[in-house]
Each structure stands twice: as C-alpha cells, then as structure tokens.
C-alpha cells in the first residue's frame, strides 16, 4: 500500500488512483488508505447504477414509443389505403357514365393521383417505422432484462455499503455504539466528474476510461464496521453478487469483518448493452415521423373530401349505389 500512498499523495482529500499502480492490479482502483475516500467508492458505484438505470429507462421509453408510433402509423396507413381503394372503385364505375362531364372526370382522376402520392409518402415513412419496431422487438427485451439485473445488484451494494460512511460522519466508533445510529443524518455526497465517466453517455470511449474495463473497490483500513460488514457479506453472497457473479466479484472479508474487496467488470456489463440499446429509431425521430404522417393524413383527408364532394356533385347516384361502397 505504500506505493499507492506515494503516488496518490496529491489527492489530499480523497485517494482516487485512476489506473492505479501496476503493482496493485489492472483495474481502476479506489481504496480507503487514508480512511477518507470511502465516499468516493459510493460515487463510482452510484455512477454505474445510475448509468444502468438510465439505459433501462431510455430503452423502455424507446420500446413504448416505437410500439405507439407503429400502431398509429399502421392505423393511418390502413385508413388511407382503404379510402384510396374505394375511390378507385368509384372511378371505374362512374367513368362510363360521365357523358359530357369529362372535365370533372379529369378532376376526379387528379384527386385520385394525389391521394395515391400521399399514400406512397406515408408508406415510405411507415416502412422506416416498421423497420425500427422490428429491431427494437428483437434486441431490447433481453437487453432490458440484463440491464435491470445488473442495476439491481449494483444499486443494492450502493444502498447498503455506506452505512459505514454515515457512521463515520456521525462520529461513532468501529464498535457501532448505539449513539452512532442516533446521530446519523442523510449522506450528502457531491461527486467529482472523474468518478462518473458514464454520466453523459454509455459508449466504448467512456468505457475505456476504466483501466482494463473494470473497477476495484478495496476497503481494508478500518473504514467499515464489523457489525455492518458481516451481515452485508451474507446479503451480497446470497443476493447481489450471486445474481450477477459474471460481472461482480466479492472477496471474503478479513479481520473479523472489517474489510471488503469488490471488483466490478464494467466492460463486461456495459459493452454488450451498447448495440442492443442503440437498436431502432430514438423517440425524438419517431415522434417526428408520426408528426409527418399525421400531417400527410390531414392533407389526404382534404383531397378525399374534395373527391367525394365532386362525386356527389355529379349526378351518378345510381352508379355509386352499385359500387356498394362506404365512401
């Protein structure tokens, strides 16, 4: 530990050895050598749980928006295609009964062509929506399940591991005297930017800031309480670490429960999630598409109303009846 102390002396308040010393292992290292930076471990782990929570929340919203936009776009396209089909049937019926009303017939055809163009535009947008929702349905459900699994584990560790920090701030002793609990207040932990490389986004560049793609939390200098750590060890082994043992390593406590060592494989957690959560169009893009589809639908309805009005202006009621249409 002397090597760490010498190399991290400049960080007088918290000992944050980003990259660590080669002698201490490959991961980004946070330790409690000066008994002052236990709060920093909270910042690092809270960063991971927050990033997973944001991935899950954004992914869930993307999936819901994709489904909602798909349903609306599908309904609109079906309506437009149905009305266009009915209009085509009308044109075929009345064309032979127009007599000297050729100008109106040309106008009807013009309206029909305009409706066809609008249907084609909406069809193109719907194709993009359909492609997006298919990708989301394929990749996001499993990714959401995985993100939630890791979030639950890391959030549980973040939530339970820091009773010690509050006890230290309250002035208690390592024996966890009763007065410690009476004086504990909510923990306010302002976190420095360097403790959360994933604050803005989760991508390969951000993950590379973790040395060898992992984070090591080592607490072994009296910063934790035996009365907290022993039950915590049992809790993690039967819950958080057990459920995510492919990405979390929790070493046995030593010194009668006054230490712990946790390794989080950050790259293994987040790396496989990047592509699935990028699948499909983002909500902002989809909402723009459905806005365009709605606008085109409105234009279509105006043209269709003009088409219908012109039909009724032409005295071909008998022909309309024989078409057996609901136009």
PDB file of C-alpha atoms in Angstrom:
ATOM      1  CA  UNK A   1       0.000   0.000   0.000  1.00  0.00           C
ATOM      2  CA  UNK A   2       2.968   2.365   0.418  1.00  0.00           C
ATOM      3  CA  UNK A   3       3.277   2.618  -3.344  1.00  0.00           C
ATOM      4  CA  UNK A   4      -0.296   3.798  -3.590  1.00  0.00           C
ATOM      5  CA  UNK A   5       0.182   6.332  -0.808  1.00  0.00           C
ATOM      6  CA  UNK A   6       3.183   7.868  -2.510  1.00  0.00           C
ATOM      7  CA  UNK A   7       1.634   8.046  -5.960  1.00  0.00           C
ATOM      8  CA  UNK A   8      -1.678   9.441  -4.781  1.00  0.00           C
ATOM      9  CA  UNK A   9      -0.431  11.895  -2.184  1.00  0.00           C
ATOM     10  CA  UNK A  10      -1.532  14.885  -4.268  1.00  0.00           C
ATOM     11  CA  UNK A  11      -5.156  13.917  -3.795  1.00  0.00           C
ATOM     12  CA  UNK A  12      -5.206  15.180  -0.228  1.00  0.00           C
ATOM     13  CA  UNK A  13      -8.930  14.766   0.413  1.00  0.00           C
ATOM     14  CA  UNK A  14      -9.661  11.516  -1.416  1.00  0.00           C
ATOM     15  CA  UNK A  15      -7.263   8.862  -2.604  1.00  0.00           C
ATOM     16  CA  UNK A  16      -8.505   8.115  -6.111  1.00  0.00           C
ATOM     17  CA  UNK A  17      -5.963   6.083  -8.015  1.00  0.00           C
ATOM     18  CA  UNK A  18      -7.432   6.102 -11.511  1.00  0.00           C
ATOM     19  CA  UNK A  19      -5.472   3.490 -13.362  1.00  0.00           C
ATOM     20  CA  UNK A  20      -3.811   2.552 -10.086  1.00  0.00           C
ATOM     21  CA  UNK A  21      -0.268   1.395  -9.663  1.00  0.00           C
ATOM     22  CA  UNK A  22       0.810  -1.567 -11.731  1.00  0.00           C
ATOM     23  CA  UNK A  23       1.625  -3.429  -8.513  1.00  0.00           C
ATOM     24  CA  UNK A  24      -1.986  -3.113  -7.344  1.00  0.00           C
ATOM     25  CA  UNK A  25      -3.652  -4.882 -10.271  1.00  0.00           C
ATOM     26  CA  UNK A  26      -5.183  -3.985 -13.594  1.00  0.00           C
ATOM     27  CA  UNK A  27      -8.442  -2.225 -12.634  1.00  0.00           C
ATOM     28  CA  UNK A  28      -9.264   1.370 -11.893  1.00  0.00           C
ATOM     29  CA  UNK A  29      -8.690   1.351  -8.129  1.00  0.00           C
ATOM     30  CA  UNK A  30     -10.475   3.144  -5.306  1.00  0.00           C
ATOM     31  CA  UNK A  31      -9.297   2.402  -1.767  1.00  0.00           C
ATOM     32  CA  UNK A  32      -9.554   3.776   1.768  1.00  0.00           C
ATOM     33  CA  UNK A  33      -5.874   4.091   2.563  1.00  0.00           C
ATOM     34  CA  UNK A  34      -6.399   7.420   4.335  1.00  0.00           C
ATOM     35  CA  UNK A  35      -9.859   6.441   5.643  1.00  0.00           C
ATOM     36  CA  UNK A  36     -11.246   9.497   3.886  1.00  0.00           C
ATOM     37  CA  UNK A  37     -12.366   8.383   0.499  1.00  0.00           C
ATOM     38  CA  UNK A  38     -14.952   5.737   1.312  1.00  0.00           C
ATOM     39  CA  UNK A  39     -17.469   8.247  -0.027  1.00  0.00           C
ATOM     40  CA  UNK A  40     -15.669   8.192  -3.363  1.00  0.00           C
ATOM     41  CA  UNK A  41     -16.400   4.499  -3.721  1.00  0.00           C
ATOM     42  CA  UNK A  42     -20.047   5.444  -3.347  1.00  0.00           C
ATOM     43  CA  UNK A  43     -19.654   7.914  -6.203  1.00  0.00           C
ATOM     44  CA  UNK A  44     -18.071   5.348  -8.507  1.00  0.00           C
ATOM     45  CA  UNK A  45     -20.682   2.692  -7.820  1.00  0.00           C
ATOM     46  CA  UNK A  46     -23.559   5.128  -7.884  1.00  0.00           C
ATOM     47  CA  UNK A  47     -22.328   6.166 -11.333  1.00  0.00           C
ATOM     48  CA  UNK A  48     -22.678   2.592 -12.568  1.00  0.00           C
ATOM     49  CA  UNK A  49     -26.130   2.088 -11.084  1.00  0.00           C
ATOM     50  CA  UNK A  50     -27.320   5.443 -12.433  1.00  0.00           C
ATOM     51  CA  UNK A  51     -25.987   4.639 -15.905  1.00  0.00           C
ATOM     52  CA  UNK A  52     -27.769   1.278 -15.895  1.00  0.00           C
ATOM     53  CA  UNK A  53     -30.951   2.898 -14.656  1.00  0.00           C
ATOM     54  CA  UNK A  54     -30.790   5.488 -17.436  1.00  0.00           C
ATOM     55  CA  UNK A  55     -30.159   2.804 -20.052  1.00  0.00           C
ATOM     56  CA  UNK A  56     -33.179   0.887 -18.798  1.00  0.00           C
ATOM     57  CA  UNK A  57     -35.434   3.941 -18.576  1.00  0.00           C
ATOM     58  CA  UNK A  58     -34.455   5.244 -22.016  1.00  0.00           C
ATOM     59  CA  UNK A  59     -34.704   1.765 -23.536  1.00  0.00           C
ATOM     60  CA  UNK A  60     -38.129   1.180 -22.052  1.00  0.00           C
ATOM     61  CA  UNK A  61     -39.338   4.534 -23.362  1.00  0.00           C
ATOM     62  CA  UNK A  62     -37.890   3.782 -26.801  1.00  0.00           C
ATOM     63  CA  UNK A  63     -39.749   0.482 -26.895  1.00  0.00           C
ATOM     64  CA  UNK A  64     -43.044   2.067 -25.813  1.00  0.00           C
ATOM     65  CA  UNK A  65     -42.734   4.953 -28.283  1.00  0.00           C
ATOM     66  CA  UNK A  66     -41.855   2.544 -31.102  1.00  0.00           C
ATOM     67  CA  UNK A  67     -44.953   0.469 -30.403  1.00  0.00           C
ATOM     68  CA  UNK A  68     -47.194   3.520 -30.058  1.00  0.00           C
ATOM     69  CA  UNK A  69     -45.928   5.154 -33.241  1.00  0.00           C
ATOM     70  CA  UNK A  70     -46.165   1.860 -35.119  1.00  0.00           C
ATOM     71  CA  UNK A  71     -49.798   1.410 -34.045  1.00  0.00           C
ATOM     72  CA  UNK A  72     -50.747   4.970 -35.053  1.00  0.00           C
ATOM     73  CA  UNK A  73     -48.868   4.828 -38.351  1.00  0.00           C
ATOM     74  CA  UNK A  74     -50.389   1.453 -39.194  1.00  0.00           C
ATOM     75  CA  UNK A  75     -53.900   2.710 -38.443  1.00  0.00           C
ATOM     76  CA  UNK A  76     -53.410   5.830 -40.564  1.00  0.00           C
ATOM     77  CA  UNK A  77     -51.933   3.911 -43.493  1.00  0.00           C
ATOM     78  CA  UNK A  78     -54.769   1.370 -43.388  1.00  0.00           C
ATOM     79  CA  UNK A  79     -57.309   4.196 -43.445  1.00  0.00           C
ATOM     80  CA  UNK A  80     -55.630   5.932 -46.371  1.00  0.00           C
ATOM     81  CA  UNK A  81     -55.208   2.736 -48.377  1.00  0.00           C
ATOM     82  CA  UNK A  82     -58.825   1.785 -47.727  1.00  0.00           C
ATOM     83  CA  UNK A  83     -60.177   5.132 -48.884  1.00  0.00           C
ATOM     84  CA  UNK A  84     -57.913   5.146 -51.923  1.00  0.00           C
ATOM     85  CA  UNK A  85     -59.113   1.674 -52.862  1.00  0.00           C
ATOM     86  CA  UNK A  86     -62.755   2.757 -52.554  1.00  0.00           C
ATOM     87  CA  UNK A  87     -62.067   5.846 -54.644  1.00  0.00           C
ATOM     88  CA  UNK A  88     -60.503   3.712 -57.365  1.00  0.00           C
ATOM     89  CA  UNK A  89     -63.618   1.532 -57.425  1.00  0.00           C
ATOM     90  CA  UNK A  90     -65.791   4.621 -57.802  1.00  0.00           C
ATOM     91  CA  UNK A  91     -63.718   5.896 -60.672  1.00  0.00           C
ATOM     92  CA  UNK A  92     -64.052   2.610 -62.522  1.00  0.00           C
ATOM     93  CA  UNK A  93     -67.841   2.644 -62.017  1.00  0.00           C
ATOM     94  CA  UNK A  94     -68.582   6.243 -62.945  1.00  0.00           C
ATOM     95  CA  UNK A  95     -66.120   6.647 -65.815  1.00  0.00           C
ATOM     96  CA  UNK A  96     -68.564   5.136 -68.317  1.00  0.00           C
ATOM     97  CA  UNK A  97     -71.454   7.291 -67.096  1.00  0.00           C
ATOM     98  CA  UNK A  98     -69.813  10.705 -67.185  1.00  0.00           C
ATOM     99  CA  UNK A  99     -71.215  11.722 -70.560  1.00  0.00           C
ATOM    100  CA  UNK A 100     -70.181  15.295 -71.284  1.00  0.00           C
ATOM    101  CA  UNK A 101     -68.619  15.803 -67.851  1.00  0.00           C
ATOM    102  CA  UNK A 102     -65.104  14.924 -68.928  1.00  0.00           C
ATOM    103  CA  UNK A 103     -63.571  17.876 -67.108  1.00  0.00           C
ATOM    104  CA  UNK A 104     -64.961  16.643 -63.826  1.00  0.00           C
ATOM    105  CA  UNK A 105     -63.710  13.166 -64.635  1.00  0.00           C
ATOM    106  CA  UNK A 106     -60.206  14.540 -65.132  1.00  0.00           C
ATOM    107  CA  UNK A 107     -60.520  16.331 -61.807  1.00  0.00           C
ATOM    108  CA  UNK A 108     -61.547  13.099 -60.108  1.00  0.00           C
ATOM    109  CA  UNK A 109     -58.551  11.348 -61.630  1.00  0.00           C
ATOM    110  CA  UNK A 110     -56.312  14.187 -60.446  1.00  0.00           C
ATOM    111  CA  UNK A 111     -57.647  13.795 -56.907  1.00  0.00           C
ATOM    112  CA  UNK A 112     -57.110  10.051 -57.147  1.00  0.00           C
ATOM    113  CA  UNK A 113     -53.496  10.510 -58.232  1.00  0.00           C
ATOM    114  CA  UNK A 114     -52.899  12.992 -55.425  1.00  0.00           C
ATOM    115  CA  UNK A 115     -54.279  10.543 -52.884  1.00  0.00           C
ATOM    116  CA  UNK A 116     -52.034   7.838 -54.332  1.00  0.00           C
ATOM    117  CA  UNK A 117     -48.964  10.061 -53.970  1.00  0.00           C
ATOM    118  CA  UNK A 118     -49.815  10.814 -50.335  1.00  0.00           C
ATOM    119  CA  UNK A 119     -50.324   7.117 -49.606  1.00  0.00           C
ATOM    120  CA  UNK A 120     -46.890   6.394 -51.116  1.00  0.00           C
ATOM    121  CA  UNK A 121     -45.242   9.019 -48.885  1.00  0.00           C
ATOM    122  CA  UNK A 122     -46.906   7.660 -45.766  1.00  0.00           C
ATOM    123  CA  UNK A 123     -45.986   4.147 -46.861  1.00  0.00           C
ATOM    124  CA  UNK A 124     -42.328   5.149 -47.055  1.00  0.00           C
ATOM    125  CA  UNK A 125     -42.400   6.599 -43.551  1.00  0.00           C
ATOM    126  CA  UNK A 126     -44.270   3.574 -42.255  1.00  0.00           C
ATOM    127  CA  UNK A 127     -41.572   1.340 -43.716  1.00  0.00           C
ATOM    128  CA  UNK A 128     -38.970   3.125 -41.574  1.00  0.00           C
ATOM    129  CA  UNK A 129     -41.181   2.846 -38.501  1.00  0.00           C
ATOM    130  CA  UNK A 130     -41.745  -0.844 -39.187  1.00  0.00           C
ATOM    131  CA  UNK A 131     -38.008  -1.477 -39.544  1.00  0.00           C
ATOM    132  CA  UNK A 132     -37.375   0.342 -36.270  1.00  0.00           C
ATOM    133  CA  UNK A 133     -40.015  -1.520 -34.280  1.00  0.00           C
ATOM    134  CA  UNK A 134     -38.769  -4.868 -35.601  1.00  0.00           C
ATOM    135  CA  UNK A 135     -35.227  -4.077 -34.421  1.00  0.00           C
ATOM    136  CA  UNK A 136     -36.495  -2.915 -31.040  1.00  0.00           C
ATOM    137  CA  UNK A 137     -38.619  -6.034 -30.590  1.00  0.00           C
ATOM    138  CA  UNK A 138     -35.638  -8.217 -31.484  1.00  0.00           C
ATOM    139  CA  UNK A 139     -32.968  -6.700 -29.256  1.00  0.00           C
ATOM    140  CA  UNK A 140     -34.415  -4.562 -26.467  1.00  0.00           C
ATOM    141  CA  UNK A 141     -36.369  -7.051 -24.311  1.00  0.00           C
ATOM    142  CA  UNK A 142     -33.285  -9.142 -23.478  1.00  0.00           C
ATOM    143  CA  UNK A 143     -31.140  -6.024 -23.078  1.00  0.00           C
ATOM    144  CA  UNK A 144     -33.658  -4.527 -20.647  1.00  0.00           C
ATOM    145  CA  UNK A 145     -33.658  -7.720 -18.594  1.00  0.00           C
ATOM    146  CA  UNK A 146     -29.852  -7.762 -18.457  1.00  0.00           C
ATOM    147  CA  UNK A 147     -29.574  -4.082 -17.546  1.00  0.00           C
ATOM    148  CA  UNK A 148     -32.157  -4.489 -14.809  1.00  0.00           C
ATOM    149  CA  UNK A 149     -30.293  -7.486 -13.368  1.00  0.00           C
ATOM    150  CA  UNK A 150     -27.018  -5.598 -13.075  1.00  0.00           C
ATOM    151  CA  UNK A 151     -28.752  -2.449 -11.865  1.00  0.00           C
ATOM    152  CA  UNK A 152     -30.491  -4.320  -9.052  1.00  0.00           C
ATOM    153  CA  UNK A 153     -27.202  -5.843  -7.896  1.00  0.00           C
ATOM    154  CA  UNK A 154     -25.074  -2.693  -8.031  1.00  0.00           C
ATOM    155  CA  UNK A 155     -27.832  -0.491  -6.603  1.00  0.00           C
ATOM    156  CA  UNK A 156     -28.180  -2.919  -3.686  1.00  0.00           C
ATOM    157  CA  UNK A 157     -24.465  -2.673  -2.986  1.00  0.00           C
ATOM    158  CA  UNK A 158     -24.551   1.109  -3.327  1.00  0.00           C
ATOM    159  CA  UNK A 159     -27.537   1.329  -0.996  1.00  0.00           C
ATOM    160  CA  UNK A 160     -26.236  -0.933   1.765  1.00  0.00           C
ATOM    161  CA  UNK A 161     -22.475  -0.459   1.740  1.00  0.00           C
ATOM    162  CA  UNK A 162     -22.462   3.071   3.015  1.00  0.00           C
ATOM    163  CA  UNK A 163     -23.950   2.872   6.489  1.00  0.00           C
ATOM    164  CA  UNK A 164     -20.298   2.974   7.488  1.00  0.00           C
ATOM    165  CA  UNK A 165     -19.835   6.351   5.841  1.00  0.00           C
ATOM    166  CA  UNK A 166     -22.752   7.817   7.756  1.00  0.00           C
ATOM    167  CA  UNK A 167     -21.472   6.292  10.972  1.00  0.00           C
ATOM    168  CA  UNK A 168     -18.025   7.796  10.442  1.00  0.00           C
ATOM    169  CA  UNK A 169     -19.517  11.222   9.761  1.00  0.00           C
ATOM    170  CA  UNK A 170     -21.622  10.931  12.915  1.00  0.00           C
ATOM    171  CA  UNK A 171     -18.512  10.409  14.988  1.00  0.00           C
ATOM    172  CA  UNK A 172     -19.177   6.819  16.019  1.00  0.00           C
ATOM    173  CA  UNK A 173     -16.584   4.197  16.751  1.00  0.00           C
ATOM    174  CA  UNK A 174     -15.772   0.984  14.997  1.00  0.00           C
ATOM    175  CA  UNK A 175     -17.828  -0.875  17.619  1.00  0.00           C
ATOM    176  CA  UNK A 176     -21.104   0.557  16.249  1.00  0.00           C
ATOM    177  CA  UNK A 177     -22.287   2.021  19.531  1.00  0.00           C
ATOM    178  CA  UNK A 178     -25.950   2.854  19.848  1.00  0.00           C
ATOM    179  CA  UNK A 179     -25.271   6.586  19.888  1.00  0.00           C
ATOM    180  CA  UNK A 180     -23.910   6.302  16.364  1.00  0.00           C
ATOM    181  CA  UNK A 181     -27.333   5.499  14.978  1.00  0.00           C
ATOM    182  CA  UNK A 182     -28.992   8.292  16.904  1.00  0.00           C
ATOM    183  CA  UNK A 183     -26.756  10.884  15.275  1.00  0.00           C
ATOM    184  CA  UNK A 184     -26.756   9.640  11.694  1.00  0.00           C
ATOM    185  CA  UNK A 185     -28.186  12.018   9.091  1.00  0.00           C
ATOM    186  CA  UNK A 186     -28.713  11.668   5.372  1.00  0.00           C
ATOM    187  CA  UNK A 187     -25.493  11.307   3.422  1.00  0.00           C
ATOM    188  CA  UNK A 188     -24.748  14.174   1.076  1.00  0.00           C
ATOM    189  CA  UNK A 189     -22.013  13.149  -1.326  1.00  0.00           C
ATOM    190  CA  UNK A 190     -21.011  15.602  -4.045  1.00  0.00           C
ATOM    191  CA  UNK A 191     -19.238  13.511  -6.643  1.00  0.00           C
ATOM    192  CA  UNK A 192     -16.398  14.796  -8.790  1.00  0.00           C
ATOM    193  CA  UNK A 193     -16.740  14.453 -12.554  1.00  0.00           C
ATOM    194  CA  UNK A 194     -13.921  11.933 -12.798  1.00  0.00           C
ATOM    195  CA  UNK A 195     -15.879   9.475 -10.664  1.00  0.00           C
ATOM    196  CA  UNK A 196     -18.507   9.058 -13.378  1.00  0.00           C
ATOM    197  CA  UNK A 197     -17.220   8.631 -16.945  1.00  0.00           C
ATOM    198  CA  UNK A 198     -20.682   7.329 -17.905  1.00  0.00           C
ATOM    199  CA  UNK A 199     -22.597  10.386 -16.716  1.00  0.00           C
ATOM    200  CA  UNK A 200     -23.397  11.716 -20.189  1.00  0.00           C
ATOM    201  CA  UNK A 201     -23.475   8.598 -22.313  1.00  0.00           C
ATOM    202  CA  UNK A 202     -22.519   4.938 -22.405  1.00  0.00           C
ATOM    203  CA  UNK A 203     -20.189   4.197 -25.308  1.00  0.00           C
ATOM    204  CA  UNK A 204     -16.893   2.463 -25.970  1.00  0.00           C
ATOM    205  CA  UNK A 205     -14.945   5.672 -25.474  1.00  0.00           C
ATOM    206  CA  UNK A 206     -16.401   6.181 -21.999  1.00  0.00           C
ATOM    207  CA  UNK A 207     -15.795   2.551 -21.048  1.00  0.00           C
ATOM    208  CA  UNK A 208     -12.125   2.865 -21.991  1.00  0.00           C
ATOM    209  CA  UNK A 209     -11.623   5.319 -19.122  1.00  0.00           C
ATOM    210  CA  UNK A 210     -11.875   2.331 -16.784  1.00  0.00           C
ATOM    211  CA  UNK A 211      -8.472   0.705 -16.715  1.00  0.00           C
ATOM    212  CA  UNK A 212      -8.771  -2.736 -18.308  1.00  0.00           C
ATOM    213  CA  UNK A 213     -12.530  -2.271 -18.243  1.00  0.00           C
ATOM    214  CA  UNK A 214     -13.028  -2.811 -14.530  1.00  0.00           C
ATOM    215  CA  UNK A 215     -13.356  -1.049 -11.190  1.00  0.00           C
ATOM    216  CA  UNK A 216     -11.799  -2.339  -7.967  1.00  0.00           C
ATOM    217  CA  UNK A 217     -13.017  -1.110  -4.587  1.00  0.00           C
ATOM    218  CA  UNK A 218     -10.697  -2.080  -1.731  1.00  0.00           C
ATOM    219  CA  UNK A 219     -11.616  -1.157   1.843  1.00  0.00           C
ATOM    220  CA  UNK A 220      -9.260  -2.632   4.431  1.00  0.00           C
ATOM    221  CA  UNK A 221      -8.043   0.168   6.679  1.00  0.00           C
ATOM    222  CA  UNK A 222     -10.711   0.378   9.338  1.00  0.00           C
ATOM    223  CA  UNK A 223     -13.292   2.403   7.431  1.00  0.00           C
ATOM    224  CA  UNK A 224     -16.026  -0.234   7.737  1.00  0.00           C
ATOM    225  CA  UNK A 225     -17.806  -1.638  10.757  1.00  0.00           C
ATOM    226  CA  UNK A 226     -17.840  -5.285  11.686  1.00  0.00           C
ATOM    227  CA  UNK A 227     -21.481  -5.077  12.774  1.00  0.00           C
ATOM    228  CA  UNK A 228     -22.395  -3.793   9.290  1.00  0.00           C
ATOM    229  CA  UNK A 229     -19.978  -5.799   7.207  1.00  0.00           C
ATOM    230  CA  UNK A 230     -20.693  -9.345   8.396  1.00  0.00           C
ATOM    231  CA  UNK A 231     -24.434  -9.254   7.593  1.00  0.00           C
ATOM    232  CA  UNK A 232     -23.601  -7.309   4.450  1.00  0.00           C
ATOM    233  CA  UNK A 233     -21.264 -10.090   3.365  1.00  0.00           C
ATOM    234  CA  UNK A 234     -24.071 -12.619   3.785  1.00  0.00           C
ATOM    235  CA  UNK A 235     -26.515 -10.355   1.948  1.00  0.00           C
ATOM    236  CA  UNK A 236     -24.259  -9.918  -1.067  1.00  0.00           C
ATOM    237  CA  UNK A 237     -23.327 -13.570  -1.309  1.00  0.00           C
ATOM    238  CA  UNK A 238     -26.961 -14.649  -1.290  1.00  0.00           C
ATOM    239  CA  UNK A 239     -28.247 -11.779  -3.435  1.00  0.00           C
ATOM    240  CA  UNK A 240     -26.433  -9.064  -5.358  1.00  0.00           C
ATOM    241  CA  UNK A 241     -23.179 -10.873  -6.121  1.00  0.00           C
ATOM    242  CA  UNK A 242     -24.825 -14.265  -6.542  1.00  0.00           C
ATOM    243  CA  UNK A 243     -27.276 -12.883  -9.112  1.00  0.00           C
ATOM    244  CA  UNK A 244     -24.538 -11.106 -11.083  1.00  0.00           C
ATOM    245  CA  UNK A 245     -21.491 -13.263 -10.409  1.00  0.00           C
ATOM    246  CA  UNK A 246     -20.438 -12.998 -14.049  1.00  0.00           C
ATOM    247  CA  UNK A 247     -19.669  -9.312 -13.524  1.00  0.00           C
ATOM    248  CA  UNK A 248     -19.191  -8.836  -9.772  1.00  0.00           C
ATOM    249  CA  UNK A 249     -16.501 -10.377  -7.592  1.00  0.00           C
ATOM    250  CA  UNK A 250     -16.832 -10.048  -3.830  1.00  0.00           C
ATOM    251  CA  UNK A 251     -13.859 -11.319  -1.813  1.00  0.00           C
ATOM    252  CA  UNK A 252     -14.172 -12.801   1.640  1.00  0.00           C
ATOM    253  CA  UNK A 253     -13.999 -10.305   4.467  1.00  0.00           C
ATOM    254  CA  UNK A 254     -10.966 -10.394   6.710  1.00  0.00           C
ATOM    255  CA  UNK A 255     -10.011  -9.046  10.127  1.00  0.00           C
ATOM    256  CA  UNK A 256     -13.290 -10.056  11.750  1.00  0.00           C
ATOM    257  CA  UNK A 257     -15.326  -8.386   9.072  1.00  0.00           C
ATOM    258  CA  UNK A 258     -13.585  -5.015   8.993  1.00  0.00           C
ATOM    259  CA  UNK A 259     -12.749  -5.008   5.285  1.00  0.00           C
ATOM    260  CA  UNK A 260     -14.137  -5.838   1.887  1.00  0.00           C
ATOM    261  CA  UNK A 261     -12.959  -6.042  -1.697  1.00  0.00           C
ATOM    262  CA  UNK A 262     -15.273  -5.662  -4.669  1.00  0.00           C
ATOM    263  CA  UNK A 263     -14.435  -5.934  -8.365  1.00  0.00           C
ATOM    264  CA  UNK A 264     -16.912  -4.712 -10.970  1.00  0.00           C
ATOM    265  CA  UNK A 265     -16.318  -5.807 -14.567  1.00  0.00           C
ATOM    266  CA  UNK A 266     -17.586  -2.597 -16.144  1.00  0.00           C
ATOM    267  CA  UNK A 267     -16.761  -3.547 -19.736  1.00  0.00           C
ATOM    268  CA  UNK A 268     -18.495  -6.907 -19.423  1.00  0.00           C
ATOM    269  CA  UNK A 269     -21.616  -5.229 -18.053  1.00  0.00           C
ATOM    270  CA  UNK A 270     -21.963  -2.306 -20.426  1.00  0.00           C
ATOM    271  CA  UNK A 271     -20.121  -3.447 -23.558  1.00  0.00           C
ATOM    272  CA  UNK A 272     -22.738  -5.993 -24.693  1.00  0.00           C
ATOM    273  CA  UNK A 273     -25.540  -3.499 -23.990  1.00  0.00           C
ATOM    274  CA  UNK A 274     -24.365  -0.722 -26.314  1.00  0.00           C
ATOM    275  CA  UNK A 275     -25.572  -2.235 -29.604  1.00  0.00           C
ATOM    276  CA  UNK A 276     -28.964  -3.534 -28.370  1.00  0.00           C
ATOM    277  CA  UNK A 277     -29.882  -0.228 -26.763  1.00  0.00           C
ATOM    278  CA  UNK A 278     -28.926   1.571 -29.991  1.00  0.00           C
ATOM    279  CA  UNK A 279     -31.360  -0.585 -31.992  1.00  0.00           C
ATOM    280  CA  UNK A 280     -34.277   1.193 -33.642  1.00  0.00           C
ATOM    281  CA  UNK A 281     -35.001   4.872 -34.028  1.00  0.00           C
ATOM    282  CA  UNK A 282     -34.831   7.157 -30.978  1.00  0.00           C
ATOM    283  CA  UNK A 283     -38.144   8.548 -29.666  1.00  0.00           C
ATOM    284  CA  UNK A 284     -37.432  12.051 -30.993  1.00  0.00           C
ATOM    285  CA  UNK A 285     -37.001  10.715 -34.527  1.00  0.00           C
ATOM    286  CA  UNK A 286     -40.107   8.541 -34.277  1.00  0.00           C
ATOM    287  CA  UNK A 287     -42.227  11.386 -32.959  1.00  0.00           C
ATOM    288  CA  UNK A 288     -41.052  13.485 -35.897  1.00  0.00           C
ATOM    289  CA  UNK A 289     -42.082  10.705 -38.284  1.00  0.00           C
ATOM    290  CA  UNK A 290     -45.543  10.310 -36.784  1.00  0.00           C
ATOM    291  CA  UNK A 291     -45.981  14.081 -36.922  1.00  0.00           C
ATOM    292  CA  UNK A 292     -45.214  13.988 -40.656  1.00  0.00           C
ATOM    293  CA  UNK A 293     -47.542  11.020 -41.123  1.00  0.00           C
ATOM    294  CA  UNK A 294     -50.333  12.847 -39.300  1.00  0.00           C
ATOM    295  CA  UNK A 295     -49.791  15.933 -41.458  1.00  0.00           C
ATOM    296  CA  UNK A 296     -49.902  13.863 -44.657  1.00  0.00           C
ATOM    297  CA  UNK A 297     -53.040  12.137 -43.394  1.00  0.00           C
ATOM    298  CA  UNK A 298     -54.666  15.519 -42.876  1.00  0.00           C
ATOM    299  CA  UNK A 299     -53.773  16.536 -46.441  1.00  0.00           C
ATOM    300  CA  UNK A 300     -55.111  13.228 -47.694  1.00  0.00           C
ATOM    301  CA  UNK A 301     -58.442  13.721 -45.940  1.00  0.00           C
ATOM    302  CA  UNK A 302     -58.855  17.130 -47.574  1.00  0.00           C
ATOM    303  CA  UNK A 303     -58.220  15.656 -51.016  1.00  0.00           C
ATOM    304  CA  UNK A 304     -60.526  12.747 -50.270  1.00  0.00           C
ATOM    305  CA  UNK A 305     -63.272  15.141 -49.168  1.00  0.00           C
ATOM    306  CA  UNK A 306     -62.849  17.081 -52.421  1.00  0.00           C
ATOM    307  CA  UNK A 307     -63.056  13.821 -54.344  1.00  0.00           C
ATOM    308  CA  UNK A 308     -66.227  12.794 -52.503  1.00  0.00           C
ATOM    309  CA  UNK A 309     -67.854  16.213 -52.917  1.00  0.00           C
ATOM    310  CA  UNK A 310     -67.192  16.182 -56.649  1.00  0.00           C
ATOM    311  CA  UNK A 311     -68.675  12.701 -56.917  1.00  0.00           C
ATOM    312  CA  UNK A 312     -71.901  13.811 -55.303  1.00  0.00           C
ATOM    313  CA  UNK A 313     -71.925  16.916 -57.466  1.00  0.00           C
ATOM    314  CA  UNK A 314     -72.020  14.590 -60.461  1.00  0.00           C
ATOM    315  CA  UNK A 315     -75.443  13.004 -60.857  1.00  0.00           C
ATOM    316  CA  UNK A 316     -74.302   9.399 -60.754  1.00  0.00           C
ATOM    317  CA  UNK A 317     -76.128   8.265 -57.618  1.00  0.00           C
ATOM    318  CA  UNK A 318     -77.217   5.045 -59.247  1.00  0.00           C
ATOM    319  CA  UNK A 319     -73.663   4.167 -60.174  1.00  0.00           C
ATOM    320  CA  UNK A 320     -72.466   4.966 -56.681  1.00  0.00           C
ATOM    321  CA  UNK A 321     -75.044   2.618 -55.224  1.00  0.00           C
ATOM    322  CA  UNK A 322     -73.979  -0.230 -57.481  1.00  0.00           C
ATOM    323  CA  UNK A 323     -70.402   0.198 -56.328  1.00  0.00           C
ATOM    324  CA  UNK A 324     -71.546  -0.995 -52.893  1.00  0.00           C
ATOM    325  CA  UNK A 325     -69.044   1.327 -51.246  1.00  0.00           C
ATOM    326  CA  UNK A 326     -68.985   3.118 -47.916  1.00  0.00           C
ATOM    327  CA  UNK A 327     -67.231   6.201 -49.305  1.00  0.00           C
TER     328      UNK A 327
END
